[in-house]
Coordinates of C-alpha atoms and ligand atoms in Angstrom, one line a residue:
M84 CA -18.5 30.5 -34.5
E85 CA -16.8 33.4 -36.3
N86 CA -18.9 35.9 -38.0
F87 CA -19.3 35.5 -41.8
E88 CA -21.6 36.7 -44.7
F89 CA -22.7 34.2 -47.3
F90 CA -23.8 35.4 -50.6
N91 CA -24.7 32.8 -53.4
P92 CA -26.6 34.0 -56.5
T93 CA -26.6 30.9 -58.8
R94 CA -29.9 29.4 -59.5
I95 CA -29.4 25.2 -59.5
I96 CA -31.8 23.2 -61.8
F97 CA -31.3 19.9 -60.9
G98 CA -32.2 16.6 -62.5
R99 CA -33.1 14.4 -65.3
D100 CA -33.6 16.0 -68.7
T101 CA -33.2 19.2 -67.2
E102 CA -30.4 20.5 -70.0
K103 CA -33.3 20.5 -72.7
K104 CA -34.6 23.8 -70.6
I105 CA -31.5 25.8 -71.7
G106 CA -33.1 27.6 -74.6
K107 CA -36.0 28.7 -72.7
I108 CA -33.9 29.9 -69.8
L109 CA -31.8 32.2 -71.9
E110 CA -35.0 33.6 -73.8
K111 CA -36.4 34.3 -70.2
D112 CA -33.5 36.4 -69.3
D113 CA -33.6 38.3 -72.8
V114 CA -30.3 36.5 -74.0
E115 CA -30.5 36.9 -77.8
K116 CA -26.7 35.6 -78.6
V117 CA -24.4 33.5 -76.7
L118 CA -20.9 32.4 -76.8
F119 CA -21.2 28.6 -76.6
V120 CA -18.1 27.2 -74.9
Y121 CA -17.2 23.6 -74.9
G122 CA -14.2 21.2 -74.5
K123 CA -12.7 18.7 -77.1
S124 CA -15.1 16.1 -78.0
S125 CA -17.2 14.9 -75.2
I126 CA -20.2 16.9 -75.7
K127 CA -20.4 15.6 -79.5
E128 CA -19.8 12.0 -78.6
T129 CA -22.6 12.0 -75.9
G130 CA -24.9 13.7 -78.1
L131 CA -25.3 16.7 -75.5
Y132 CA -24.3 19.0 -78.2
D133 CA -26.9 18.3 -80.5
K134 CA -29.6 18.6 -77.6
V135 CA -28.2 22.0 -76.6
V136 CA -28.1 23.3 -80.3
E137 CA -31.8 22.0 -80.7
S138 CA -32.8 23.8 -77.7
L139 CA -31.1 26.9 -78.5
K140 CA -32.7 26.8 -82.1
K141 CA -36.2 26.3 -80.8
E142 CA -36.0 29.7 -79.0
G143 CA -34.2 31.6 -81.9
I144 CA -31.3 32.0 -79.7
E145 CA -28.1 33.0 -81.8
F146 CA -24.8 31.4 -80.9
I147 CA -21.2 31.8 -81.6
E148 CA -19.2 28.4 -81.1
H149 CA -15.9 28.4 -79.2
G150 CA -14.9 24.6 -78.4
G151 CA -11.8 22.9 -78.2
V152 CA -11.1 23.9 -74.3
K153 CA -8.4 21.7 -73.0
P154 CA -8.2 20.4 -69.7
N155 CA -6.3 22.9 -67.4
P156 CA -7.6 25.6 -69.9
V157 CA -4.9 28.0 -71.2
L158 CA -4.8 31.7 -71.7
S159 CA -4.1 31.7 -75.4
H160 CA -7.3 29.6 -76.0
T161 CA -8.9 32.1 -73.6
K162 CA -8.2 35.3 -75.1
E163 CA -9.5 33.8 -78.6
G164 CA -12.8 33.4 -76.9
I165 CA -12.6 36.9 -75.5
E166 CA -11.7 38.2 -79.0
K167 CA -15.0 36.1 -80.5
A168 CA -17.4 37.4 -77.5
K169 CA -16.1 41.0 -78.5
K170 CA -16.2 40.6 -82.2
Y171 CA -19.8 39.0 -82.5
K172 CA -21.2 41.2 -79.2
V173 CA -22.6 38.4 -77.3
D174 CA -25.3 38.7 -74.3
A175 CA -23.9 36.0 -72.2
V176 CA -21.6 32.8 -72.1
L177 CA -23.1 29.3 -72.2
A178 CA -20.4 27.0 -70.7
V179 CA -21.0 23.3 -71.2
G180 CA -18.7 20.8 -69.8
G181 CA -16.6 20.5 -66.8
G182 CA -14.6 22.8 -64.7
S183 CA -12.0 23.8 -67.4
V184 CA -15.0 24.4 -69.7
I185 CA -16.7 26.7 -67.0
D186 CA -13.7 28.4 -65.9
E187 CA -12.7 29.3 -69.5
G188 CA -16.3 30.7 -69.9
K189 CA -16.2 32.9 -66.7
T190 CA -12.8 34.2 -67.8
I191 CA -14.2 34.9 -71.3
A192 CA -17.2 36.6 -69.5
V193 CA -14.6 38.9 -67.5
G194 CA -12.2 39.7 -70.6
A195 CA -15.4 40.6 -72.7
K196 CA -16.2 43.6 -70.4
T197 CA -12.7 45.1 -70.3
N198 CA -10.2 46.4 -72.4
K199 CA -7.3 45.5 -69.7
E200 CA -5.2 42.8 -69.9
V201 CA -7.0 39.7 -68.4
W202 CA -4.1 37.9 -66.8
D203 CA -3.7 41.1 -64.3
F204 CA -6.9 39.8 -62.8
F205 CA -5.4 36.6 -62.0
R206 CA -2.0 38.1 -60.7
R207 CA -4.6 40.1 -58.4
K208 CA -3.3 43.4 -60.0
R209 CA -6.9 44.6 -60.8
E210 CA -10.1 43.9 -59.4
I211 CA -13.0 42.4 -61.6
K212 CA -15.6 45.1 -62.0
K213 CA -17.9 43.4 -64.2
A214 CA -18.4 40.2 -66.5
L215 CA -21.1 39.1 -68.9
P216 CA -23.6 36.5 -67.3
V217 CA -22.5 33.2 -67.5
Y218 CA -24.6 29.9 -68.0
V219 CA -23.7 26.5 -67.4
I220 CA -24.3 22.8 -68.2
L221 CA -22.5 20.4 -66.0
T222 CA -20.9 17.3 -67.7
L223 CA -18.3 16.4 -65.0
A224 CA -19.1 16.8 -61.3
A225 CA -15.5 17.7 -59.5
T226 CA -14.5 21.4 -59.1
G227 CA -17.9 23.2 -58.0
S228 CA -17.3 26.0 -60.4
E229 CA -20.7 25.6 -61.6
M230 CA -21.9 27.3 -58.5
N231 CA -18.8 29.6 -57.2
G232 CA -17.1 32.8 -58.1
F233 CA -13.7 31.2 -59.0
A234 CA -11.9 30.4 -62.2
V235 CA -8.5 28.6 -63.0
I236 CA -6.7 29.3 -65.9
T237 CA -2.9 28.4 -66.7
N238 CA -0.4 30.9 -68.4
E239 CA 1.2 28.4 -70.8
E240 CA 4.1 31.0 -71.6
T241 CA 4.9 31.6 -67.8
K242 CA 3.8 28.3 -66.6
E243 CA 1.6 29.9 -63.9
K244 CA -1.5 28.4 -62.8
L245 CA -3.6 31.2 -61.1
S246 CA -7.2 31.9 -60.2
I247 CA -9.4 34.7 -60.0
S248 CA -12.3 35.1 -57.5
S249 CA -15.3 37.5 -58.0
E250 CA -19.1 37.9 -57.4
H251 CA -19.7 38.8 -61.0
I252 CA -18.7 35.3 -62.6
F253 CA -21.1 32.9 -60.1
P254 CA -23.0 31.3 -63.0
R255 CA -26.7 33.0 -63.2
V256 CA -28.0 29.3 -63.8
S257 CA -26.2 26.1 -63.6
I258 CA -28.1 22.8 -65.0
L259 CA -27.3 19.8 -63.0
N260 CA -28.0 16.5 -64.8
P261 CA -26.6 13.6 -63.2
E262 CA -26.9 11.6 -66.3
L263 CA -24.8 13.7 -68.2
T264 CA -21.7 12.5 -65.8
F265 CA -22.6 8.7 -66.7
T266 CA -19.8 8.9 -69.4
V267 CA -17.0 10.0 -67.4
S268 CA -14.4 7.7 -67.2
K269 CA -13.1 5.9 -64.0
Q270 CA -9.8 7.5 -64.0
Y271 CA -11.6 11.2 -64.1
Q272 CA -14.3 10.1 -61.5
A273 CA -11.3 9.1 -59.1
Y274 CA -9.9 12.5 -59.7
A275 CA -13.1 14.5 -59.3
A276 CA -13.5 12.6 -56.0
V277 CA -9.7 13.7 -54.8
D278 CA -10.9 17.2 -55.8
V279 CA -14.2 17.1 -53.9
L280 CA -12.4 15.8 -50.7
A281 CA -9.9 18.3 -51.4
H282 CA -12.1 21.2 -51.3
V283 CA -13.7 20.3 -47.9
I284 CA -10.6 19.3 -46.1
E285 CA -8.4 22.2 -46.7
Y286 CA -10.4 24.7 -44.1
Y287 CA -11.4 21.6 -42.0
F288 CA -7.8 21.1 -41.1
S289 CA -6.0 24.3 -41.6
G290 CA -8.8 26.5 -39.9
Q291 CA -8.1 27.3 -36.1
Y292 CA -11.8 26.3 -35.1
C293 CA -14.2 24.6 -37.0
P294 CA -17.8 24.4 -35.5
N295 CA -19.3 21.2 -35.1
L296 CA -21.9 22.1 -37.5
Q297 CA -19.4 22.7 -40.2
N298 CA -17.3 19.3 -39.1
R299 CA -20.3 17.2 -39.4
L300 CA -21.2 18.9 -42.8
I301 CA -18.0 18.3 -44.2
E302 CA -17.7 14.8 -42.9
S303 CA -21.0 14.0 -44.7
I304 CA -19.6 15.0 -47.7
I305 CA -16.5 13.1 -47.5
K306 CA -18.4 10.0 -46.4
T307 CA -20.9 10.4 -49.2
V308 CA -18.1 11.0 -51.9
M309 CA -16.3 8.0 -50.7
E310 CA -19.5 5.9 -50.9
T311 CA -20.9 7.0 -54.3
T312 CA -17.3 7.0 -55.8
E313 CA -17.1 3.1 -55.2
I314 CA -20.4 2.7 -56.4
I315 CA -19.8 4.7 -59.9
L316 CA -16.6 2.9 -60.3
N317 CA -18.6 -0.4 -60.4
E318 CA -21.9 1.1 -61.9
P319 CA -21.0 4.2 -64.1
H320 CA -25.0 4.4 -64.7
H321 CA -26.0 4.2 -61.1
Y322 CA -28.2 7.5 -60.9
N323 CA -28.3 7.8 -57.3
A324 CA -24.7 7.3 -56.7
R325 CA -24.1 10.0 -59.6
A326 CA -26.8 12.6 -58.4
E327 CA -25.3 12.5 -54.6
F328 CA -21.9 13.0 -56.0
M329 CA -22.8 15.6 -58.3
W330 CA -24.6 17.6 -55.4
A331 CA -21.9 16.8 -52.9
S332 CA -19.5 18.0 -55.4
T333 CA -21.5 21.6 -55.8
I334 CA -21.9 22.0 -52.1
A335 CA -18.1 21.4 -51.3
L336 CA -16.9 24.6 -52.8
N337 CA -20.1 27.0 -53.1
G338 CA -19.0 28.7 -49.9
L339 CA -21.5 26.7 -47.2
T340 CA -18.6 24.3 -45.9
R341 CA -16.2 27.2 -44.6
L342 CA -18.7 29.3 -42.8
G343 CA -17.7 30.1 -39.2
I344 CA -14.4 28.4 -39.4
K345 CA -11.7 30.5 -37.9
G346 CA -8.6 31.0 -40.3
G347 CA -8.3 28.5 -43.2
E348 CA -6.2 28.4 -46.3
F349 CA -6.0 26.5 -49.6
P350 CA -2.3 25.0 -49.1
N351 CA -2.8 21.7 -51.0
H352 CA -4.4 23.5 -53.9
M353 CA -1.7 26.1 -54.1
I354 CA 1.0 23.3 -54.3
A355 CA -1.3 21.2 -56.6
H356 CA -1.5 24.2 -59.1
S357 CA 2.3 24.2 -59.5
L358 CA 2.4 20.7 -60.8
G359 CA -0.8 21.3 -62.8
A360 CA 1.1 24.4 -64.5
I361 CA 4.4 22.4 -65.1
Y362 CA 3.3 19.1 -66.0
D363 CA -0.2 19.7 -67.2
L364 CA -1.4 16.7 -64.8
P365 CA -5.0 16.6 -64.1
H366 CA -6.1 18.4 -61.1
G367 CA -7.2 15.6 -58.9
A368 CA -4.0 13.7 -60.0
C369 CA -1.9 16.8 -58.6
L370 CA -4.1 17.0 -55.5
S371 CA -3.9 13.1 -54.4
I372 CA 0.1 13.5 -54.5
V373 CA 0.2 16.6 -52.6
I374 CA -2.5 16.2 -49.8
P375 CA -0.9 13.0 -47.8
A376 CA 2.4 14.7 -48.1
W377 CA 1.0 18.3 -46.7
M378 CA -1.3 16.2 -43.9
K379 CA 1.8 14.3 -42.8
W380 CA 3.8 17.7 -42.6
Y381 CA 0.9 19.7 -41.0
K382 CA -0.8 16.9 -38.6
D383 CA 1.1 18.3 -35.3
K384 CA -0.3 21.7 -35.9
N385 CA -3.6 20.5 -35.3
R386 CA -3.7 17.0 -34.1
T387 CA -7.1 16.9 -32.5
Q388 CA -8.8 17.7 -35.8
F389 CA -6.7 15.0 -37.4
E390 CA -7.7 12.6 -34.9
R391 CA -11.3 13.5 -35.4
F392 CA -11.0 12.8 -38.8
A393 CA -9.3 9.3 -38.7
K394 CA -12.0 8.6 -36.0
E395 CA -15.1 9.8 -37.9
I396 CA -13.9 8.6 -41.6
F397 CA -12.1 5.3 -41.0
N398 CA -12.6 4.5 -37.4
A399 CA -8.9 4.8 -36.7
N400 CA -7.3 6.1 -33.9
T401 CA -4.4 8.2 -34.7
A402 CA -3.7 11.1 -36.7
E403 CA -1.3 8.9 -38.8
E404 CA -3.5 6.2 -39.5
G405 CA -5.9 8.7 -40.6
I406 CA -3.8 10.1 -43.4
D407 CA -2.6 6.2 -44.2
N408 CA -6.0 5.2 -44.9
L409 CA -6.7 8.3 -47.3
K410 CA -3.7 7.7 -48.9
A411 CA -4.7 3.9 -49.6
W412 CA -8.2 5.0 -50.4
F413 CA -6.6 7.2 -53.1
K414 CA -4.4 4.6 -54.5
K415 CA -7.5 2.1 -54.1
I416 CA -9.3 4.4 -56.8
G417 CA -6.6 4.8 -59.1
A418 CA -5.1 8.3 -58.2
P419 CA -1.3 8.7 -57.8
V420 CA 0.1 9.4 -54.4
S421 CA 3.5 10.2 -55.0
F422 CA 5.6 11.9 -57.8
K423 CA 6.8 8.4 -58.8
D424 CA 3.3 7.2 -59.7
A425 CA 2.8 10.2 -61.7
G426 CA 6.0 10.2 -63.6
V427 CA 7.3 13.5 -62.2
P428 CA 11.4 13.4 -62.0
E429 CA 12.6 13.9 -58.5
K430 CA 15.3 15.9 -60.0
D431 CA 12.9 18.7 -60.6
M432 CA 12.1 19.7 -57.3
D433 CA 13.4 22.9 -57.0
I434 CA 11.5 23.9 -60.2
I435 CA 8.2 22.6 -58.4
V436 CA 9.0 24.6 -55.2
D437 CA 9.9 27.9 -57.3
N438 CA 6.7 27.5 -59.1
A439 CA 4.7 26.8 -55.8
Y440 CA 6.5 29.7 -54.0
N441 CA 5.0 32.1 -57.0
I442 CA 1.4 31.1 -56.1
A443 CA 2.0 31.6 -52.4
V444 CA 3.2 35.1 -53.1
V445 CA 0.3 36.0 -55.2
W446 CA -2.0 34.5 -52.7
D447 CA -0.3 36.0 -49.9
M448 CA 0.8 32.8 -48.1
A449 CA 4.5 33.3 -48.7
Q450 CA 5.2 34.1 -45.2
K451 CA 4.0 30.5 -43.8
Y452 CA 4.8 28.7 -47.0
T453 CA 8.7 29.5 -47.5
R454 CA 10.7 27.8 -50.2
E455 CA 12.0 25.7 -47.2
V456 CA 8.6 24.7 -46.0
L457 CA 7.7 23.8 -49.5
T458 CA 10.5 21.6 -49.9
E459 CA 9.7 19.7 -46.7
I460 CA 6.5 19.1 -47.8
L461 CA 7.0 17.8 -51.5
K462 CA 9.9 15.5 -49.8
N463 CA 6.9 13.6 -48.3
A464 CA 5.7 12.9 -52.0
K465 CA 8.9 11.1 -53.4
D466 CA 7.3 7.8 -53.2
Ligands
NZQ123 O1 -12.6 18.0 -73.2 P1 -14.1 17.2 -73.2 O2 -13.9 16.2 -74.6 O3 -15.2 17.6 -73.1 O4 -13.3 15.9 -72.0 C1 -13.2 16.2 -70.8 C2 -11.9 16.6 -70.3 O5 -11.3 15.5 -71.1 C3 -14.0 15.3 -70.0 N1 -15.2 14.9 -69.9 C4 -16.0 16.3 -69.3 N2 -17.5 15.8 -69.1 C5 -17.3 14.5 -69.5 C6 -16.2 13.6 -70.3 N3 -15.7 13.0 -70.5 C7 -16.8 12.0 -70.5 N4 -18.1 12.3 -70.5 C8 -18.4 13.5 -69.9 N5 -19.7 13.9 -69.2 O6 -13.1 14.9 -68.7 C9 -12.0 15.7 -68.9 C10 -11.6 16.6 -68.0 O7 -12.3 17.7 -67.9 P2 -12.3 19.1 -67.0 O8 -13.1 20.1 -67.5 O9 -10.6 19.4 -67.1 O10 -12.6 18.5 -65.4 P3 -12.8 19.2 -64.1 O11 -14.1 19.0 -63.9 O12 -11.9 18.4 -63.2 O13 -12.0 20.5 -64.3 C11 -10.5 20.5 -63.7 C12 -10.2 22.1 -63.9 O14 -10.9 22.9 -62.8 C13 -10.0 23.9 -62.1 C14 -8.7 22.7 -62.3 O15 -7.7 23.4 -61.8 C15 -8.8 22.5 -63.5 O16 -8.3 23.5 -64.2 N6 -10.8 24.0 -60.8 C16 -11.5 24.8 -60.7 C17 -12.2 25.3 -59.6 C18 -12.9 26.2 -59.5 N7 -13.5 26.9 -60.5 O17 -13.9 26.7 -58.4 C19 -11.7 24.7 -58.3 C20 -10.9 23.6 -58.5 O18 -10.1 23.5 -57.1 C21 -10.0 23.5 -59.6 O19 -8.8 24.2 -59.5
ZN124 ZN1 -9.8 21.7 -56.4

């Protein structure tokens, strides 16, 4: 096992009706005024908006609204939020939604505490030194953003989708009520499942050594995600399936699964972000296209682990069968597995490669992921 440090300061409050506690939680932390960040319409349709407002009002917490966050949140809207946070001098950010809302909320929390250009943090030109405290009510289990120090934003002008990583943006408290995810559509549930699997398999495959404890933890998450997703797609209101899926998605990217692994990178995310940036496709849909293509390219570099995956997850014998089975499962749940499926024109290959290469440079992975390598991988995703 490799040496590691582990730090995760997020308090999780899990279970039915927990969203009603938000007012009290903020009041206990001496928060008097929050920026209330949310998405396009779902929290108003489900009634969650009213519940949050009631809980805030009950405790006398003032709130400034910043709604309209779009999936794949963009820099311009984030900057509007930063302006509001500064103008109204809020004490904290309250993000109510999925990964996009949380990530925009985290970025606003950073921007509110600096006069520097916030995009510089994404281009890794500056280090984040402070941020407003972030509180979360999660409505879509997928990204793990509710318990990690990452945020992903798209600069729609330059078509760059980049991330920040900082101890300062771990949410202070995240409320996870599985019932709030009952209304997530089948399509987004499929994308969410792909995303959670992606979070655990990146290190599992690309690491040079993975301790057995971590292997088994990761395989347990994979099996749980696959089983619960099948239940959820048939029975969207199945509490225990939603609950297990939700917790699996949180621990998939809260730091636990990568501990003790030697090496390890996030190449599938790197490539997927380029598809997200150019075509504004949902994150999980970008991943279901990239993962089988990357696996095909990478399998001989870590054959033992690919064979282990095939055996453990699909009771299959070869690395190739493992990949085929995973691709078939993505298809079965309704996620695209090729450019063709997602309507991405093949003629755009060079544009996608350039975009992914730019991310590789920022992420310090360009030596391995050259334009030639990226082209080779992406060719596997044509159909
Ligand atoms: O905007 P509203 O109306 O709220 O609708 C959303 C949105 O259309 C809807 N939705 C959310 N909760 C719902 C619901 N619909 C019905 N019922 C509910 N309870 O779902 C749609 C998608 O929401 P979004 O937040 O975009 O999805 P997700 O949670 O998958 O977040 C994706 C974003 O997170 C980034 C992705 O790149 C992408 O930008 N990621 C963030 C990470 C992190 N911070 O750690 C890691 C990930 O790898 C990922 O990159
Ligand atoms: Zn992801």
